[in-house]
Short mmCIF file of C-alpha atoms in Angstrom, two decimals:
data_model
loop_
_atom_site.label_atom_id
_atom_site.label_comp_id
_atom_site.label_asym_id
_atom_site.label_seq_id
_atom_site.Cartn_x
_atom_site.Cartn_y
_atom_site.Cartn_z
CA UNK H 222 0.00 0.00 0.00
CA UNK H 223 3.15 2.32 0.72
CA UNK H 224 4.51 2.06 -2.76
CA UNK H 225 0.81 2.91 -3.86
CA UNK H 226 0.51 6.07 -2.21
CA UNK H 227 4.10 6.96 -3.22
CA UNK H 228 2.99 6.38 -7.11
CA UNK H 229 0.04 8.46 -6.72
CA UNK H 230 1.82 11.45 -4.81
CA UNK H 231 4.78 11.26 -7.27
CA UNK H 232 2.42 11.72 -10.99
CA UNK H 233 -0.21 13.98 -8.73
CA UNK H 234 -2.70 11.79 -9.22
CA UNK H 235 -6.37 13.63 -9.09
CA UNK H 236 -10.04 12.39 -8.76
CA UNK H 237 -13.53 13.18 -9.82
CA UNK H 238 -16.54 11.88 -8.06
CA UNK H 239 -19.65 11.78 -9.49
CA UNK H 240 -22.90 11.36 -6.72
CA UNK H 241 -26.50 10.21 -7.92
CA UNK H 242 -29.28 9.45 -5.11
CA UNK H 243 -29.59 10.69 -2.03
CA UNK H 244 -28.58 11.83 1.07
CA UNK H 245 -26.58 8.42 2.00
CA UNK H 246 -24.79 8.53 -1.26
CA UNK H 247 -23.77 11.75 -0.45
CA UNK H 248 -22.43 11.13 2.85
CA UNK H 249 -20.54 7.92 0.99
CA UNK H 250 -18.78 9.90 -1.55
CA UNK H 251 -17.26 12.06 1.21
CA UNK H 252 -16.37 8.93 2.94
CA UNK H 253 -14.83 7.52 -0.71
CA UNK H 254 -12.89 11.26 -1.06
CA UNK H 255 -11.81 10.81 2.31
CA UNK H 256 -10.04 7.14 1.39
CA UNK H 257 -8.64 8.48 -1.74
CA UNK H 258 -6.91 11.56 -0.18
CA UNK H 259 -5.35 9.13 2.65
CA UNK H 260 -3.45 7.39 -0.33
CA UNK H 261 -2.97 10.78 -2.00
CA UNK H 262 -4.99 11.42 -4.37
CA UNK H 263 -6.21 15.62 -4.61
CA UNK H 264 -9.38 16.48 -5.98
CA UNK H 265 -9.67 17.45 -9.70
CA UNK H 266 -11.46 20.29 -10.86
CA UNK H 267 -13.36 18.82 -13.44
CA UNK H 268 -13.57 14.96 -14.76
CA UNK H 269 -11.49 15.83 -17.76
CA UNK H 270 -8.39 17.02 -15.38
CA UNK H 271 -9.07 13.36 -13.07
CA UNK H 272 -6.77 10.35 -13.45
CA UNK H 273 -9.30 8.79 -11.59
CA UNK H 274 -13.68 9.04 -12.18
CA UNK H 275 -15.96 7.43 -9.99
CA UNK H 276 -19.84 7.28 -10.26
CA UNK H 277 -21.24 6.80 -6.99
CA UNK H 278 -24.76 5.16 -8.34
CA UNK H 279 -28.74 4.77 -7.24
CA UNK H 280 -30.87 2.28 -8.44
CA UNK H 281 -34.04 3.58 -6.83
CA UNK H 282 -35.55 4.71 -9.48
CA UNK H 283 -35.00 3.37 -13.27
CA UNK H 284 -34.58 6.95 -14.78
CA UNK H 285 -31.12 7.45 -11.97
CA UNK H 286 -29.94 4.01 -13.69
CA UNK H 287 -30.30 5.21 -17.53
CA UNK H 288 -29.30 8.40 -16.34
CA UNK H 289 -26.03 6.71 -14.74
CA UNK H 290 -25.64 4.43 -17.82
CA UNK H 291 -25.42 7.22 -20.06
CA UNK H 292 -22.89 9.66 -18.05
CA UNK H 293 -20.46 6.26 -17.85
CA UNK H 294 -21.05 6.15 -21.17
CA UNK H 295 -19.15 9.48 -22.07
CA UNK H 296 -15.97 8.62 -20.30
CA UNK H 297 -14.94 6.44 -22.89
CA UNK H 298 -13.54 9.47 -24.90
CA UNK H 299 -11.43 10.58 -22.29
CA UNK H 300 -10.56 7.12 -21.22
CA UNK H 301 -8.65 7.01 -25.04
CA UNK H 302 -7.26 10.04 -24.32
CA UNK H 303 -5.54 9.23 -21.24
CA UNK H 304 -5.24 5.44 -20.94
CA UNK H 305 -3.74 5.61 -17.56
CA UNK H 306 -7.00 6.81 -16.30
CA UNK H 307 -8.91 4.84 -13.76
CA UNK H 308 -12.60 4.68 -14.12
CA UNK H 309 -14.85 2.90 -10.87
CA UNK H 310 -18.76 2.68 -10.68
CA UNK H 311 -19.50 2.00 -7.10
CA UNK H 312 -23.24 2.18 -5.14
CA UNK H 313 -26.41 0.55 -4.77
CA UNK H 314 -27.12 -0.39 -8.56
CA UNK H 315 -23.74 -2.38 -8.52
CA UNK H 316 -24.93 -4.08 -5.58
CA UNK H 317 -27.46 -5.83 -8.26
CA UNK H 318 -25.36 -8.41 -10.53
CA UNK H 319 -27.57 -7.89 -13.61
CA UNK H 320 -26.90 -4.52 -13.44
CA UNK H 321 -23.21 -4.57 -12.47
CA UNK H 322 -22.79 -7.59 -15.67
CA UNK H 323 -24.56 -5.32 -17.69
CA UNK H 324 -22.19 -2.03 -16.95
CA UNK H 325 -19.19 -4.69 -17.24
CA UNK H 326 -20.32 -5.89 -21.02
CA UNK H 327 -21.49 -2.17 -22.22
CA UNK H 328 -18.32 -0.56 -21.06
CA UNK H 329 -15.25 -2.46 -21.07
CA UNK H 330 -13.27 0.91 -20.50
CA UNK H 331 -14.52 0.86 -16.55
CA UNK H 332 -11.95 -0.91 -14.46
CA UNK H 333 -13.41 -1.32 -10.70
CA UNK H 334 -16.52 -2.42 -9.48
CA UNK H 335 -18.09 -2.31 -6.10
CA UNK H 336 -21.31 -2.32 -3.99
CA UNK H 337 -22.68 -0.68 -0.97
CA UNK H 338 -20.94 -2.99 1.68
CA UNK H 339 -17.19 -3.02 0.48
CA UNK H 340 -16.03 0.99 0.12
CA UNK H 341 -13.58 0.77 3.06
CA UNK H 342 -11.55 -1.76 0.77
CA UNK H 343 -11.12 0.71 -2.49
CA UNK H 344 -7.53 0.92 -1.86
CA UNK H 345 -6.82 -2.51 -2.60
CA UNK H 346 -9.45 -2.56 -5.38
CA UNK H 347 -6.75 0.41 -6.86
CA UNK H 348 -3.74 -1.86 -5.57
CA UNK H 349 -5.17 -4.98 -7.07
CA UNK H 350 -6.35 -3.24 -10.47
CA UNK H 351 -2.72 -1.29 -10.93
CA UNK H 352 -0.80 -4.76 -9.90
CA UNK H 353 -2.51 -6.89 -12.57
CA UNK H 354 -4.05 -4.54 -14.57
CA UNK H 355 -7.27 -6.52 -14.95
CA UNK H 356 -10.79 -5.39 -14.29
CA UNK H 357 -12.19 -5.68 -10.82
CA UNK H 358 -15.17 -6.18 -9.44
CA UNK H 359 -16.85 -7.09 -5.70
CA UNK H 360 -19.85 -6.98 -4.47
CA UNK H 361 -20.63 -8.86 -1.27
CA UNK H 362 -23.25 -9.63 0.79
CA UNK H 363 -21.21 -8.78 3.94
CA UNK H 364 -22.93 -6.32 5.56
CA UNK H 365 -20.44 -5.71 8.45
CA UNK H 366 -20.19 -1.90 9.75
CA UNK H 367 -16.80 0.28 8.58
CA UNK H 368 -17.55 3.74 9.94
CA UNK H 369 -13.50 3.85 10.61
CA UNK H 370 -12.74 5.26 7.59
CA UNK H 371 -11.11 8.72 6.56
CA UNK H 372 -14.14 11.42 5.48
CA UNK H 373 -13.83 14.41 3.12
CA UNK H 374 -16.55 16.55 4.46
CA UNK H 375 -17.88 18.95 2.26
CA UNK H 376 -17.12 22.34 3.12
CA UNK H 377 -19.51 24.50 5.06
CA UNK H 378 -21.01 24.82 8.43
CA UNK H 379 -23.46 21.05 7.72
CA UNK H 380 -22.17 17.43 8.32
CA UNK H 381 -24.11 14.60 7.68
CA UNK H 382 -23.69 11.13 10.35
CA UNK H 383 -24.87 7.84 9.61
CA UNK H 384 -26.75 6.33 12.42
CA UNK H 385 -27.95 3.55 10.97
CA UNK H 386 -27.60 1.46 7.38
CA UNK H 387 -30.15 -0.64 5.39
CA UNK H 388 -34.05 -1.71 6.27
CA UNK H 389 -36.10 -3.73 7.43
CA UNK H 390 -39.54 -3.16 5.92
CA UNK H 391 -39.41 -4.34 2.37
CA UNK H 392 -41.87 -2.27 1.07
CA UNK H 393 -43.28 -3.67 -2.62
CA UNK H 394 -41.75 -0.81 -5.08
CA UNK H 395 -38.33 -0.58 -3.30
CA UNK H 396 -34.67 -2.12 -4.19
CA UNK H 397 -33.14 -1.10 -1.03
CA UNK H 398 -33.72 -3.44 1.70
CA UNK H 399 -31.76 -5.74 -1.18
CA UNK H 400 -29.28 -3.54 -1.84
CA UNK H 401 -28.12 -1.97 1.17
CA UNK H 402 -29.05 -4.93 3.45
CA UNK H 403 -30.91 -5.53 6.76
CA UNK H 404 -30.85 -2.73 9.68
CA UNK H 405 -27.27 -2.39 11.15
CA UNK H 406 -27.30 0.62 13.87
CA UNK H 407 -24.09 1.91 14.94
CA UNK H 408 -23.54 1.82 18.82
CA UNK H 409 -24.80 4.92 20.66
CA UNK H 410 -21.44 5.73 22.08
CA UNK H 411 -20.26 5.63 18.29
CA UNK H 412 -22.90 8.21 17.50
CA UNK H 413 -22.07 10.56 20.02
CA UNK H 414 -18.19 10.44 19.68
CA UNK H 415 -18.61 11.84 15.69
CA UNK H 416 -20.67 14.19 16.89
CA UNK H 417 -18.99 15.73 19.47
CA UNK H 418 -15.93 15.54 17.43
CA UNK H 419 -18.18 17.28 14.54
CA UNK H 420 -19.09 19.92 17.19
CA UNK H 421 -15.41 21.10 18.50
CA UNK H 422 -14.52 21.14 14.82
CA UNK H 423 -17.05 23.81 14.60
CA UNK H 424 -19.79 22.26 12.41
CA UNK H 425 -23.47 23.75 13.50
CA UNK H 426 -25.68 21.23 12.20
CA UNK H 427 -25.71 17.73 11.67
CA UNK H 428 -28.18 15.39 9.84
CA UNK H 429 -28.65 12.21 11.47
CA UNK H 430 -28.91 9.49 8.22
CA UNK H 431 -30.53 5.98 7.92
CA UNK H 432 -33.13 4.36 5.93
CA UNK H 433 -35.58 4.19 9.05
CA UNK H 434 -34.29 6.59 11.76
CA UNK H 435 -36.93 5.41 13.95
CA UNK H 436 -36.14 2.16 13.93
CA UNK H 437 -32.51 2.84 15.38
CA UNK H 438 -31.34 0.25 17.58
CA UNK H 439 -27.61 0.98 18.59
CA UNK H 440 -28.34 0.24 22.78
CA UNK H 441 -30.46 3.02 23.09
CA UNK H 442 -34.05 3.89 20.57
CA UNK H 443 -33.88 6.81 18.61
CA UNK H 444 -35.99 9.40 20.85
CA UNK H 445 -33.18 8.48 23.41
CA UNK H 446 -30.34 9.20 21.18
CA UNK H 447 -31.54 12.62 20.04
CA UNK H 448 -31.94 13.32 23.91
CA UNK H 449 -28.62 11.96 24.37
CA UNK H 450 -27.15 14.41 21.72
CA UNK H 451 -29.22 17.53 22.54
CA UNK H 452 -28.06 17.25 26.84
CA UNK H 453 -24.51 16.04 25.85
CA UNK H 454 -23.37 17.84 23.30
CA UNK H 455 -23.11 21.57 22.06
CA UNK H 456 -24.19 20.99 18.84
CA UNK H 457 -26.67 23.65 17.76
CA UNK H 458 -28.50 21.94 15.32
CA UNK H 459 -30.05 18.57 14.75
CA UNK H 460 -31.90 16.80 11.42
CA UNK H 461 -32.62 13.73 10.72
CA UNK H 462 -34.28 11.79 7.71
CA UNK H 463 -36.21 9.42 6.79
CA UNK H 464 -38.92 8.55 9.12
CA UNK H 465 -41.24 5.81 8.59
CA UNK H 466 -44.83 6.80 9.82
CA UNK H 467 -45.81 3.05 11.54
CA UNK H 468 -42.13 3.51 13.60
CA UNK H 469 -42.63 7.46 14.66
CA UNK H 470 -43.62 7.21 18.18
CA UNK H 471 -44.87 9.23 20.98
CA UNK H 472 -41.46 9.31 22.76
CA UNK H 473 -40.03 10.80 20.01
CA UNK H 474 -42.42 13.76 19.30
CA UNK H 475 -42.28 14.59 23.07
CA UNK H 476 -38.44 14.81 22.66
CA UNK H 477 -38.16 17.04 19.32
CA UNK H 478 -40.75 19.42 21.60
CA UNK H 479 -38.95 19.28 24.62
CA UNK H 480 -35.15 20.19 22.79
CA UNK H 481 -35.45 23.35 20.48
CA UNK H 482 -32.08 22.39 18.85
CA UNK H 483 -33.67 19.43 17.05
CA UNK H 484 -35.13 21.20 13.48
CA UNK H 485 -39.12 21.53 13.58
CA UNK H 486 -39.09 19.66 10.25
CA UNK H 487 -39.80 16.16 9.65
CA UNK H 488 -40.10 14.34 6.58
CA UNK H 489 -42.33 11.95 6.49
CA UNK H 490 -43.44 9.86 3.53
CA UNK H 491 -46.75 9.32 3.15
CA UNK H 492 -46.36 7.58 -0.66
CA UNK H 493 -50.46 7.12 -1.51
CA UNK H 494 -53.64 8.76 0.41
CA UNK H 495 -55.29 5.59 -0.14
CA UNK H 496 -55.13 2.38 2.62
CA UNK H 497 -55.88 -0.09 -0.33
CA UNK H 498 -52.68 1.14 -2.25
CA UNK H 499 -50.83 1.41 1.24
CA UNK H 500 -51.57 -2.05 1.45
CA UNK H 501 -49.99 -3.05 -1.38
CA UNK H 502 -47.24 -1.17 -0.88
CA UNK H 503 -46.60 -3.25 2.31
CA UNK H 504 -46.41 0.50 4.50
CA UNK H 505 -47.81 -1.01 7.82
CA UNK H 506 -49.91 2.04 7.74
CA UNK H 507 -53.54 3.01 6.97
CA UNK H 508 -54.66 6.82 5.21
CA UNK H 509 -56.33 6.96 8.84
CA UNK H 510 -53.37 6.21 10.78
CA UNK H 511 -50.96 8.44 9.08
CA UNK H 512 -53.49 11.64 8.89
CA UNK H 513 -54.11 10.77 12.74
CA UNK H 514 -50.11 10.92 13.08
CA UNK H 515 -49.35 14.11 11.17
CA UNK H 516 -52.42 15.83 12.85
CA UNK H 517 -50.77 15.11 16.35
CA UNK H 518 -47.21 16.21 15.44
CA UNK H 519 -48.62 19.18 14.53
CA UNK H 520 -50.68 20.01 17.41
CA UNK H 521 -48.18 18.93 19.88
CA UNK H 522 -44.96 20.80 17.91
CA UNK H 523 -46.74 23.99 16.89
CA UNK H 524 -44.69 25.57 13.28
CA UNK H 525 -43.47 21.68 12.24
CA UNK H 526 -42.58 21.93 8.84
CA UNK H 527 -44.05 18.20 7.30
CA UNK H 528 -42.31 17.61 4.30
CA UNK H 529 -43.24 13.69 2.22
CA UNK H 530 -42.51 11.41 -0.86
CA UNK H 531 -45.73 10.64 -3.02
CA UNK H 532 -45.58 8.00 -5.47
CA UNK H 533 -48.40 8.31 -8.45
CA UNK H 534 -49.59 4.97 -10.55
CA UNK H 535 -48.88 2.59 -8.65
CA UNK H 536 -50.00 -0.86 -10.28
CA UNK H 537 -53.55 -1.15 -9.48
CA UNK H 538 -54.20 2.14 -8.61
CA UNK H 539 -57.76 3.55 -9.44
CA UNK H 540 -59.07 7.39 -10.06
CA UNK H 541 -60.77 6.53 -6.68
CA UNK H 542 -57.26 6.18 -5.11
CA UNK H 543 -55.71 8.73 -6.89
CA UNK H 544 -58.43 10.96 -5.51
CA UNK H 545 -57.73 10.01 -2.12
CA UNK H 546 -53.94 11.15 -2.82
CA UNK H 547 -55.63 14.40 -3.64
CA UNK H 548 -57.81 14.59 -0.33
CA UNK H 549 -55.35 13.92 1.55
CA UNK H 550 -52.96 16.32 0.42
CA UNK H 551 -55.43 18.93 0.36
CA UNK H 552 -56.11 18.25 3.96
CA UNK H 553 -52.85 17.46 5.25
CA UNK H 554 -51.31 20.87 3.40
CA UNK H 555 -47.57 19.55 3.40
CA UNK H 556 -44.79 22.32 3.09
CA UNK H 557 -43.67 20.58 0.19
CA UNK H 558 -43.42 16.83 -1.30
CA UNK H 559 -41.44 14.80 -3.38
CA UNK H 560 -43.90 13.20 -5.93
CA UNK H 561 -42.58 10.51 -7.90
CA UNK H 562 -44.16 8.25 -11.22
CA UNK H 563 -44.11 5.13 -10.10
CA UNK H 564 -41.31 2.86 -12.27
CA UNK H 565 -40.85 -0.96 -11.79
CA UNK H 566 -37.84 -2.11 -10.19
CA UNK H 567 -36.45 -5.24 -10.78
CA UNK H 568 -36.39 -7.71 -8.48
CA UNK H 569 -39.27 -5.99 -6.38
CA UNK H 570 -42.83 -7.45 -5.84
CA UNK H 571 -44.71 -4.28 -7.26
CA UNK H 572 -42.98 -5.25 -10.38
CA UNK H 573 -44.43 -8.52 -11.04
CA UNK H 574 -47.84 -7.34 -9.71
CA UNK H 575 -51.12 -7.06 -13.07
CA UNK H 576 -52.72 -3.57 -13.76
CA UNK H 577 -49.26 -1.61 -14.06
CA UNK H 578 -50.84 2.07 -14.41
CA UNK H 579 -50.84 3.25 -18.43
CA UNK H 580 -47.51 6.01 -18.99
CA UNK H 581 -50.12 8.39 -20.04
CA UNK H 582 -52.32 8.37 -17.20
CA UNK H 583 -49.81 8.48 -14.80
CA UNK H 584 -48.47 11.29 -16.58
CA UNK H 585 -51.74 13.22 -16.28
CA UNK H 586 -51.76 12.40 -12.67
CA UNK H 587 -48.43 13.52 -11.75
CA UNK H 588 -49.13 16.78 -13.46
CA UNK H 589 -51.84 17.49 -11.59
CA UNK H 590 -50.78 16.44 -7.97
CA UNK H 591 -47.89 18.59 -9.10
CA UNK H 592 -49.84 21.57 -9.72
CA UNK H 593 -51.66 21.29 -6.27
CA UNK H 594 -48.77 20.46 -4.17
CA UNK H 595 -47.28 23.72 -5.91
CA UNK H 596 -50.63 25.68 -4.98
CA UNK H 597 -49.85 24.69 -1.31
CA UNK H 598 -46.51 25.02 -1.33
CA UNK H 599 -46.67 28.42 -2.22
CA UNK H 600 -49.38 29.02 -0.01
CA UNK H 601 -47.24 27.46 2.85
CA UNK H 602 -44.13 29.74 1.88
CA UNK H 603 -46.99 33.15 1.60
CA UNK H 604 -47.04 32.64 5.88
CA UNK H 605 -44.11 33.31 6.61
CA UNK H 606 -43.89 37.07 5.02
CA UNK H 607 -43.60 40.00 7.47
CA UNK H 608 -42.29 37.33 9.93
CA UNK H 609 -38.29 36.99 11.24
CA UNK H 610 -36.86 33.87 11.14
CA UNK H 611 -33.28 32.62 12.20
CA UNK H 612 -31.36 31.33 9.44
CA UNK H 613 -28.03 29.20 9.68
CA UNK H 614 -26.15 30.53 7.00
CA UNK H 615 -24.63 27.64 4.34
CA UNK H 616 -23.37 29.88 1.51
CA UNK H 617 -23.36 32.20 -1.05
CA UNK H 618 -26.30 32.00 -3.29
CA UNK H 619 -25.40 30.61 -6.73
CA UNK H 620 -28.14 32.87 -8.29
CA UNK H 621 -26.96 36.74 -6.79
CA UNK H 622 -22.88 36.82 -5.40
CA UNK H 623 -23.86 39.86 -2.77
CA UNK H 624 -26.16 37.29 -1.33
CA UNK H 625 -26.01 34.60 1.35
CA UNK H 626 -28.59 31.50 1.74
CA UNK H 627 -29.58 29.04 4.41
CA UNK H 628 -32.18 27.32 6.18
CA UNK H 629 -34.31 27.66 8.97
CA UNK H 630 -35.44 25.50 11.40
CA UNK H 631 -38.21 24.52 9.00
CA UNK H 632 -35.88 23.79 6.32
CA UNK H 633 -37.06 26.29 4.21
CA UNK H 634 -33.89 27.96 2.08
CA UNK H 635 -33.83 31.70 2.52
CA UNK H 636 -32.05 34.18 0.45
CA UNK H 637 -30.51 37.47 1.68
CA UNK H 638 -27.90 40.21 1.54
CA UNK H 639 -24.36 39.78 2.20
CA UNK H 640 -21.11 37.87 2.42
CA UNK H 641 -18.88 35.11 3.13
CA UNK H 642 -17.84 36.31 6.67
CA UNK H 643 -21.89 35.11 7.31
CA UNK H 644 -21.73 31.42 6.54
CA UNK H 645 -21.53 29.43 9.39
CA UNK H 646 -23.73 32.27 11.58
CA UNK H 647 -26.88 31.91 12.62
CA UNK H 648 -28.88 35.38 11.12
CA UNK H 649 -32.14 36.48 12.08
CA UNK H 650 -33.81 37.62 8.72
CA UNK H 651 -37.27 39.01 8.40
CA UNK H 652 -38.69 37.35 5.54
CA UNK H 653 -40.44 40.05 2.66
CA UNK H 654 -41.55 37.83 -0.18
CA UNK H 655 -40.82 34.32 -1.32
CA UNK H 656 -40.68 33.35 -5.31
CA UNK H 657 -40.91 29.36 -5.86
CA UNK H 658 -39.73 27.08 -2.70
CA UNK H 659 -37.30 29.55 -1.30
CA UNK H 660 -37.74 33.07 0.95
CA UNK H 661 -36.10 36.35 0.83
CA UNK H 662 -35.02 38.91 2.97
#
């Protein structure tokens, strides 16, 4: 390993990472940039100035894997420019074989392959590739916990900290629970040693990851840990995401009320207003239950921002249930939502189930749960003009340079005047009118 990070310091080796998905994908391409600085690797400006691209993939959803497909795709030209370049696809969809065997046969140009469980061993993937100079590629089923690695945080006053990996609840539409494995929570103690350690290196917020937060099982539940963090730490800040409605328990809202540094937002998919579709979806939930549930956060948490995922056509699904969606979204007035056309994944149940949903009425659906979710949204956003809100400052807005942005409590992103020397300050900012999802000063 010594004479590989003497090779890659000596030719000043960059890399390029390339992140689809979400939030966990995110926090595992810092954790990736973290390995490949340790053996000295700096970070390249651009994928054309790399020596080394990585796609860190999704399989989620099929458009994120014919999305990733085609962006691997256009490496091959620089790969024949530089033939000592190293090209890796890494992340859930290479956890699947087909879809790994597939990327191996469509682009013989990518050299290293790897799933969701094995990142911590990428230097001898690079050690292994270099020494024989033939293609590799790993994917186990080991689903062991290697939260020892280097990270390369991203820069700003945010850090994300995985609590927990994989899930448990093998709902019908979703890869995951076979992709990222069954429910491993880190140890408690774990938990609060990053985040201290976060804290005295002066982050001010940190989003708490996992699949399921509130099924977190590291010695301690999950209303416990965030009470654990919020008395014994002095982190200002706390998130956390996702939340699975039948796992969000009393405990826990009585803790987020009791501790004002935990955000007053929770997202909280709801994916159909309709029990019969909920059913199918395996959610453990009914309509009933989960309008019972959001109706109670809000009246014990007064302001709660409720965020959610929606998924439209579902096999099966009638105008009847689609019309529930719509009820219950009129009733339930989220801040904003996620909304999704359903797509078959391979290797799911939904995708074998009769009555898949015709493209063009899902399309007309979509559209039009759009269209409301925008009327509320907007709606939502109209509250909070004339009022002053505090505002942790992440950066300078990419659409004015003399402006800052951040987000409140709420998670809604607020624009305002003025400069650098303001990110990582919290800023009380009264808000005067709001265009799309975000506020302004």
């Amino acid at each position: 390993m010594e004479k590989l990070k003497a090779e890659v310091k000596k030719k000043g080796l960059k890399y390029h990472i390339i992140t689809y998905g979400c939030q966990m994908n995110a926090h595992e391409s810092e954790k990736i940039a973290g390995i490949l600085e340790n053996i000295g690797y700096t970070p390249a400006n651009s994928k054309e100035d790399a020596d080394f691209i990585l796609f860190n993939t999704c399989c989620v959803r099929e458009n994120a894997e014919q999305k990733t497909f085609g962006n691997v795709g256009r490496i091959k030209k620089l790969k024949q420019l530089n033939q000592d370049m190293l090209v890796a696809v890494c992340g859930c969809m290479m956890q699947q074989e087909k879809a790994a065997k597939k990327l191996m046969e469509t682009f013989p140009f990518v050299d290293i392959i790897f799933g969701t469980h094995n990142l911590h061993e990428l230097p001898g993937m690079i050690l292994s590739y270099k020494s024989g100079g033939e293609r590799f590629y790993s994917a186990p089923e080991t689903q062991e916990l290697h939260d020892d690695v280097p990270q390369k945080r991203a820069e700003g006053p945010l850090a994300s900290v995985n609590i927990m990996y994989g899930c448990n609840n093998f709902c019908s539409y979703c890869i995951v629970p076979y992709v990222r494995g069954r429910e491993r929570s880190r140890s408690a103690e774990d938990v609060m040693r990053e985040v201290s350690g976060l804290t005295a290196q002066g982050y001010r917020e940190v989003m708490l990851l996992g699949q399921n937060v509130n099924s977190y099982d590291g010695g301690i539940n999950f209303a416990r840990l965030l009470k654990r963090i919020c008395g014994e730490t002095d982190i200002p800040r706390i998130r956390f995401m996702t939340s699975h409605p039948k796992d969000l328990s009393d405990e826990l809202i009585e803790v987020i009320a009791a501790y004002p540094q935990i955000c007053r937002h929770i997202h909280l998919p709801v994916q159909s207003g309709s029990s019969r579709v909920l059913r199918k979806m395996n959610r453990k939930y009914t309509r009933e239950a989960y309008i019972a549930l959001a109706e109670k956060i809000r009246e014990r948490i007064p302001g709660i921002a409720i965020t959610t995922d929606i998924i439209v056509g579902f096999p099966g699904e009638t105008d009847v249930d689609f019309g529930d969606t719509l009820s219950l979204v009129k009733r339930l007035r989220f801040d904003s939502a996620f909304t999704f056309v359903y797509s078959p994944r391979s290797g799911t149940q939904a995708a074998e189930m009769p009555d898949q949903v015709d493209e063009a009425l899902r399309t007309e659906r979509i559209m039009e749960l759009v269209a409301l979710q925008n009327k509320i949204t907007e709606e939502r956003n109209r509250e909070y003009e004339g009022k002053t809100t505090q505002v942790l400052v992440e950066g300078i807005s990419t659409r004015n340079p003399g402006h800052v942005c951040g987000r409140t409590s709420t998670s809604k992103m607020v624009n305002f005047e003025g400069g650098a020397d303001l990110i990582g300050h919290f800023v009380d900012v009264k808000i005067t009118r709001h265009i799309g999802l975000s506020l302004y000063e």
